[in-house]
Amino acid sequence: MREKLPISKSKEQLIKGVNPIFACIGTLEDFENSLKTAPHINDDFGLNNVQNVDWFRGHTEYEGSLGAGPGTYIISPINTFNKLSRGFYCCTGLIVAGITPDGQKISFLTHQDPHMLVPSLRDKFMSDLKQRLNDMKKRCKNGTIDAVIVGGEVNDISIENVYIDSIKLLGKEVQENLGFEPMVINGPKISMLRDTVGYDNENRRIYFIRPETTQVEHSSAEDFIPSDFPANKVDKYKNKWR
């Protein structure tokens, strides 16, 4: 059953009646045991009309993606498609969703390797991201946009510093352009294995497969909660994954 998976949600800038982005988080085995779509987990999560945001090749199946070539970054078009992106090793991703005045649910997804964002490429990425965020703001009703950050890896100090910088960068850009701080879903992972992210556009739901879920102690050794935090609090939370 889907509700057996850990559920995270972001919050508070939304008007009444508009749901935040929810996240179903688990290992591949968790999803296989919990969802009727298990045969499709590595394919499309059983969703229809899925747009593959292919970081490895640097494009989607449809025109309109922004990027700088394979293995750097890719930003999907804004549209009504469900979305899928594989291979989040040290990569981070941003999912932004909103509702147009005529009631259409639209979204875009980014997938970027923060280690590849050297100064010249970083400027291009930030320019492209700002363009997408501004387009979302223009196209959506006020109070309907939500955004979350996924992915990342911190298996040594140098990688951790790159991760922290990338989260701050994404958080600042969302804050400046959309007026709220995005939530980071489940923090970074420690392992060097990959995450897979699927997004159900109609239901504003992320399917987030990780090699292991990041957890922090809540009130006892047996009581754990997923480690979610606002992007601007990343420095405060870093001791929880060490």
Tab-separated table of C-alpha atoms in Angstrom:
chain	number	residue	atom	x	y	z
A	1	MET	CA	0.000	0.000	0.000
A	2	ARG	CA	1.244	3.450	-0.899
A	3	GLU	CA	0.550	4.917	2.538
A	4	LYS	CA	3.084	2.546	4.107
A	5	LEU	CA	5.885	4.497	2.465
A	6	PRO	CA	7.306	7.476	4.366
A	7	ILE	CA	5.466	10.593	3.228
A	8	SER	CA	7.047	14.040	3.249
A	9	LYS	CA	5.413	17.278	2.240
A	10	SER	CA	6.433	20.854	1.736
A	11	LYS	CA	4.282	23.719	2.929
A	12	GLU	CA	2.932	26.987	3.625
A	13	GLN	CA	2.821	29.509	0.805
A	14	LEU	CA	-0.197	27.805	-0.797
A	15	ILE	CA	-3.771	29.077	-0.836
A	16	LYS	CA	-6.578	27.046	0.699
A	17	GLY	CA	-7.510	23.997	-1.344
A	18	VAL	CA	-4.149	23.669	-3.121
A	19	ASN	CA	-2.111	20.648	-2.093
A	20	PRO	CA	1.642	20.804	-1.576
A	21	ILE	CA	3.965	18.442	-3.393
A	22	PHE	CA	3.984	15.125	-1.539
A	23	ALA	CA	6.800	12.573	-1.685
A	24	CYS	CA	6.683	8.786	-1.442
A	25	ILE	CA	10.201	7.831	-0.353
A	26	GLY	CA	11.705	4.377	-0.135
A	27	THR	CA	14.130	1.820	-1.456
A	28	LEU	CA	13.384	-0.146	-4.604
A	29	GLU	CA	12.316	-3.031	-2.366
A	30	ASP	CA	9.933	-0.745	-0.443
A	31	PHE	CA	8.245	0.285	-3.673
A	32	GLU	CA	8.108	-3.262	-5.012
A	33	ASN	CA	6.442	-4.414	-1.798
A	34	SER	CA	4.058	-1.473	-1.506
A	35	LEU	CA	2.833	-0.504	-4.960
A	36	LYS	CA	0.720	-2.439	-7.419
A	37	THR	CA	2.815	-0.858	-10.177
A	38	ALA	CA	5.910	-2.784	-9.018
A	39	PRO	CA	6.676	-4.236	-12.495
A	40	HIS	CA	6.953	-0.649	-13.775
A	41	ILE	CA	9.067	0.805	-10.957
A	42	ASN	CA	12.277	1.076	-12.969
A	43	ASP	CA	10.363	2.121	-16.070
A	44	ASP	CA	7.681	4.730	-15.436
A	45	PHE	CA	6.092	4.048	-11.997
A	46	GLY	CA	2.982	2.921	-13.856
A	47	LEU	CA	2.247	6.509	-14.939
A	48	ASN	CA	1.020	7.488	-18.396
A	49	ASN	CA	2.426	10.301	-20.549
A	50	VAL	CA	5.842	10.243	-18.892
A	51	GLN	CA	8.536	12.619	-20.090
A	52	ASN	CA	12.037	11.228	-19.538
A	53	VAL	CA	14.307	14.037	-18.335
A	54	ASP	CA	17.521	12.364	-19.460
A	55	TRP	CA	20.548	13.906	-17.749
A	56	PHE	CA	22.899	11.362	-19.315
A	57	ARG	CA	21.976	12.405	-22.860
A	58	GLY	CA	21.174	15.994	-21.989
A	59	HIS	CA	17.665	16.176	-23.443
A	60	THR	CA	14.026	15.124	-23.120
A	61	GLU	CA	11.894	13.465	-25.787
A	62	TYR	CA	10.204	16.801	-26.424
A	63	GLU	CA	11.481	20.156	-27.610
A	64	GLY	CA	11.982	22.973	-25.168
A	65	SER	CA	14.407	21.577	-22.597
A	66	LEU	CA	17.287	23.766	-21.438
A	67	GLY	CA	20.789	22.470	-20.747
A	68	ALA	CA	24.479	22.456	-21.586
A	69	GLY	CA	25.019	18.946	-22.907
A	70	PRO	CA	25.208	15.398	-21.539
A	71	GLY	CA	26.171	15.015	-17.890
A	72	THR	CA	25.911	18.717	-16.983
A	73	TYR	CA	22.356	19.889	-16.337
A	74	ILE	CA	18.936	19.628	-17.890
A	75	ILE	CA	15.753	21.588	-17.193
A	76	SER	CA	12.582	20.111	-18.632
A	77	PRO	CA	9.933	22.165	-20.419
A	78	ILE	CA	6.986	23.413	-18.379
A	79	ASN	CA	4.052	21.196	-19.287
A	80	THR	CA	1.353	18.815	-18.044
A	81	PHE	CA	3.386	15.615	-18.509
A	82	ASN	CA	4.420	13.264	-15.745
A	83	LYS	CA	8.195	13.188	-15.409
A	84	LEU	CA	10.978	10.701	-14.749
A	85	SER	CA	14.710	11.198	-14.231
A	86	ARG	CA	17.274	8.527	-13.368
A	87	GLY	CA	20.852	8.569	-12.167
A	88	PHE	CA	20.884	11.009	-9.261
A	89	TYR	CA	24.253	9.985	-7.831
A	90	CYS	CA	25.721	13.232	-6.498
A	91	CYS	CA	23.210	15.149	-8.645
A	92	THR	CA	20.462	17.307	-7.205
A	93	GLY	CA	17.079	18.094	-8.699
A	94	LEU	CA	14.385	20.726	-8.344
A	95	ILE	CA	10.695	20.041	-8.994
A	96	VAL	CA	8.378	23.030	-9.374
A	97	ALA	CA	4.613	22.660	-9.790
A	98	GLY	CA	1.758	25.124	-10.171
A	99	ILE	CA	-1.795	25.606	-11.451
A	100	THR	CA	-2.784	27.899	-14.316
A	101	PRO	CA	-5.818	30.242	-14.136
A	102	ASP	CA	-7.836	27.733	-16.187
A	103	GLY	CA	-7.011	24.907	-13.746
A	104	GLN	CA	-4.238	23.084	-15.609
A	105	LYS	CA	-1.561	21.539	-13.416
A	106	ILE	CA	1.893	22.189	-14.854
A	107	SER	CA	5.426	21.444	-13.699
A	108	PHE	CA	9.089	21.247	-14.586
A	109	LEU	CA	11.985	19.162	-13.269
A	110	THR	CA	15.715	19.870	-13.214
A	111	HIS	CA	18.610	17.415	-12.912
A	112	GLN	CA	22.102	18.823	-12.410
A	113	ASP	CA	25.531	17.677	-11.276
A	114	PRO	CA	26.757	20.433	-8.932
A	115	HIS	CA	30.371	19.363	-9.541
A	116	MET	CA	29.988	20.238	-13.235
A	117	LEU	CA	28.717	23.749	-12.549
A	118	VAL	CA	32.036	25.553	-12.948
A	119	PRO	CA	31.655	29.360	-12.939
A	120	SER	CA	30.871	29.829	-16.650
A	121	LEU	CA	28.439	26.897	-16.747
A	122	ARG	CA	26.946	27.879	-13.412
A	123	ASP	CA	25.985	31.287	-14.816
A	124	LYS	CA	24.202	29.625	-17.741
A	125	PHE	CA	22.390	27.210	-15.428
A	126	MET	CA	21.234	30.014	-13.150
A	127	SER	CA	20.047	32.068	-16.121
A	128	ASP	CA	18.080	29.114	-17.512
A	129	LEU	CA	16.636	28.280	-14.090
A	130	LYS	CA	15.577	31.882	-13.530
A	131	GLN	CA	13.850	31.831	-16.918
A	132	ARG	CA	11.873	28.714	-15.964
A	133	LEU	CA	10.929	30.070	-12.537
A	134	ASN	CA	9.764	33.367	-14.011
A	135	ASP	CA	7.750	31.531	-16.674
A	136	MET	CA	6.059	29.461	-13.953
A	137	LYS	CA	5.249	32.589	-11.987
A	138	LYS	CA	3.688	34.235	-15.054
A	139	ARG	CA	1.655	31.181	-16.034
A	140	CYS	CA	0.324	30.138	-12.610
A	141	LYS	CA	-2.245	31.549	-10.210
A	142	ASN	CA	-0.818	33.155	-7.097
A	143	GLY	CA	-0.594	30.734	-4.189
A	144	THR	CA	-0.531	27.554	-6.296
A	145	ILE	CA	3.221	27.065	-6.847
A	146	ASP	CA	5.258	24.655	-4.758
A	147	ALA	CA	8.881	23.519	-5.116
A	148	VAL	CA	11.035	20.797	-3.584
A	149	ILE	CA	14.671	19.726	-3.898
A	150	VAL	CA	15.751	16.079	-4.166
A	151	GLY	CA	18.942	14.058	-4.505
A	152	GLY	CA	22.522	14.736	-3.486
A	153	GLU	CA	25.363	12.850	-1.854
A	154	VAL	CA	27.756	13.596	1.035
A	155	ASN	CA	30.144	10.659	1.347
A	156	ASP	CA	33.138	12.918	2.092
A	157	ILE	CA	33.757	16.520	3.165
A	158	SER	CA	34.595	17.909	-0.279
A	159	ILE	CA	31.433	16.421	-1.777
A	160	GLU	CA	29.438	17.619	1.227
A	161	ASN	CA	30.590	21.202	0.660
A	162	VAL	CA	29.549	21.064	-2.997
A	163	TYR	CA	26.154	19.656	-1.962
A	164	ILE	CA	25.588	22.385	0.626
A	165	ASP	CA	26.526	25.121	-1.849
A	166	SER	CA	24.149	23.693	-4.461
A	167	ILE	CA	21.228	23.551	-2.005
A	168	LYS	CA	21.826	27.153	-0.966
A	169	LEU	CA	22.006	28.186	-4.617
A	170	LEU	CA	18.724	26.488	-5.539
A	171	GLY	CA	16.992	27.738	-2.411
A	172	LYS	CA	18.087	31.320	-2.978
A	173	GLU	CA	16.916	31.295	-6.596
A	174	VAL	CA	13.483	29.926	-5.680
A	175	GLN	CA	13.156	32.414	-2.823
A	176	GLU	CA	14.115	35.385	-4.980
A	177	ASN	CA	11.865	34.453	-7.903
A	178	LEU	CA	8.883	32.749	-6.253
A	179	GLY	CA	8.948	34.244	-2.765
A	180	PHE	CA	9.248	31.101	-0.639
A	181	GLU	CA	11.890	28.647	0.505
A	182	PRO	CA	11.775	25.159	-1.070
A	183	MET	CA	11.918	22.055	1.099
A	184	VAL	CA	14.734	19.528	0.703
A	185	ILE	CA	13.171	16.067	0.676
A	186	ASN	CA	15.027	13.452	2.754
A	187	GLY	CA	18.358	15.274	2.641
A	188	PRO	CA	21.454	13.833	0.938
A	189	LYS	CA	22.452	10.182	0.906
A	190	ILE	CA	25.745	8.827	2.220
A	191	SER	CA	26.203	6.057	-0.354
A	192	MET	CA	27.487	6.528	-3.914
A	193	LEU	CA	24.491	4.696	-5.387
A	194	ARG	CA	21.831	6.375	-7.482
A	195	ASP	CA	18.404	7.824	-6.769
A	196	THR	CA	15.501	7.708	-9.225
A	197	VAL	CA	12.800	10.375	-9.253
A	198	GLY	CA	9.335	10.152	-10.782
A	199	TYR	CA	6.746	12.916	-10.656
A	200	ASP	CA	2.971	12.447	-10.926
A	201	ASN	CA	1.900	15.840	-12.256
A	202	GLU	CA	-1.854	15.523	-11.717
A	203	ASN	CA	-1.522	14.408	-8.083
A	204	ARG	CA	1.548	16.525	-7.251
A	205	ARG	CA	3.337	13.463	-5.946
A	206	ILE	CA	7.012	12.491	-6.142
A	207	TYR	CA	8.126	8.868	-6.257
A	208	PHE	CA	11.627	8.950	-4.802
A	209	ILE	CA	13.654	5.717	-4.904
A	210	ARG	CA	16.850	5.752	-2.839
A	211	PRO	CA	19.371	3.008	-2.019
A	212	GLU	CA	18.505	3.796	1.594
A	213	THR	CA	16.345	6.532	3.081
A	214	THR	CA	18.043	9.226	5.140
A	215	GLN	CA	16.661	9.238	8.666
A	216	VAL	CA	17.329	11.247	11.799
A	217	GLU	CA	16.629	10.364	15.405
A	218	HIS	CA	13.379	11.904	16.612
A	219	SER	CA	12.694	10.968	20.225
A	220	SER	CA	14.166	7.527	20.802
A	221	ALA	CA	16.448	5.001	19.155
A	222	GLU	CA	13.382	3.261	17.710
A	223	ASP	CA	11.583	6.395	16.527
A	224	PHE	CA	12.817	7.898	13.255
A	225	ILE	CA	11.433	10.436	10.805
A	226	PRO	CA	12.569	11.331	7.281
A	227	SER	CA	15.117	14.156	7.292
A	228	ASP	CA	13.415	17.043	5.456
A	229	PHE	CA	14.439	20.671	5.890
A	230	PRO	CA	14.119	24.111	4.271
A	231	ALA	CA	16.940	24.813	1.831
A	232	ASN	CA	18.149	27.821	3.819
A	233	LYS	CA	18.642	25.584	6.910
A	234	VAL	CA	21.077	23.177	5.248
A	235	ASP	CA	24.003	24.216	7.485
A	236	LYS	CA	21.927	23.528	10.591
A	237	TYR	CA	20.953	20.050	9.408
A	238	LYS	CA	24.335	18.821	8.181
A	239	ASN	CA	25.234	17.281	11.554
A	240	LYS	CA	22.192	15.004	11.261
A	241	TRP	CA	23.599	13.048	8.314
A	242	ARG	CA	27.172	12.784	9.615
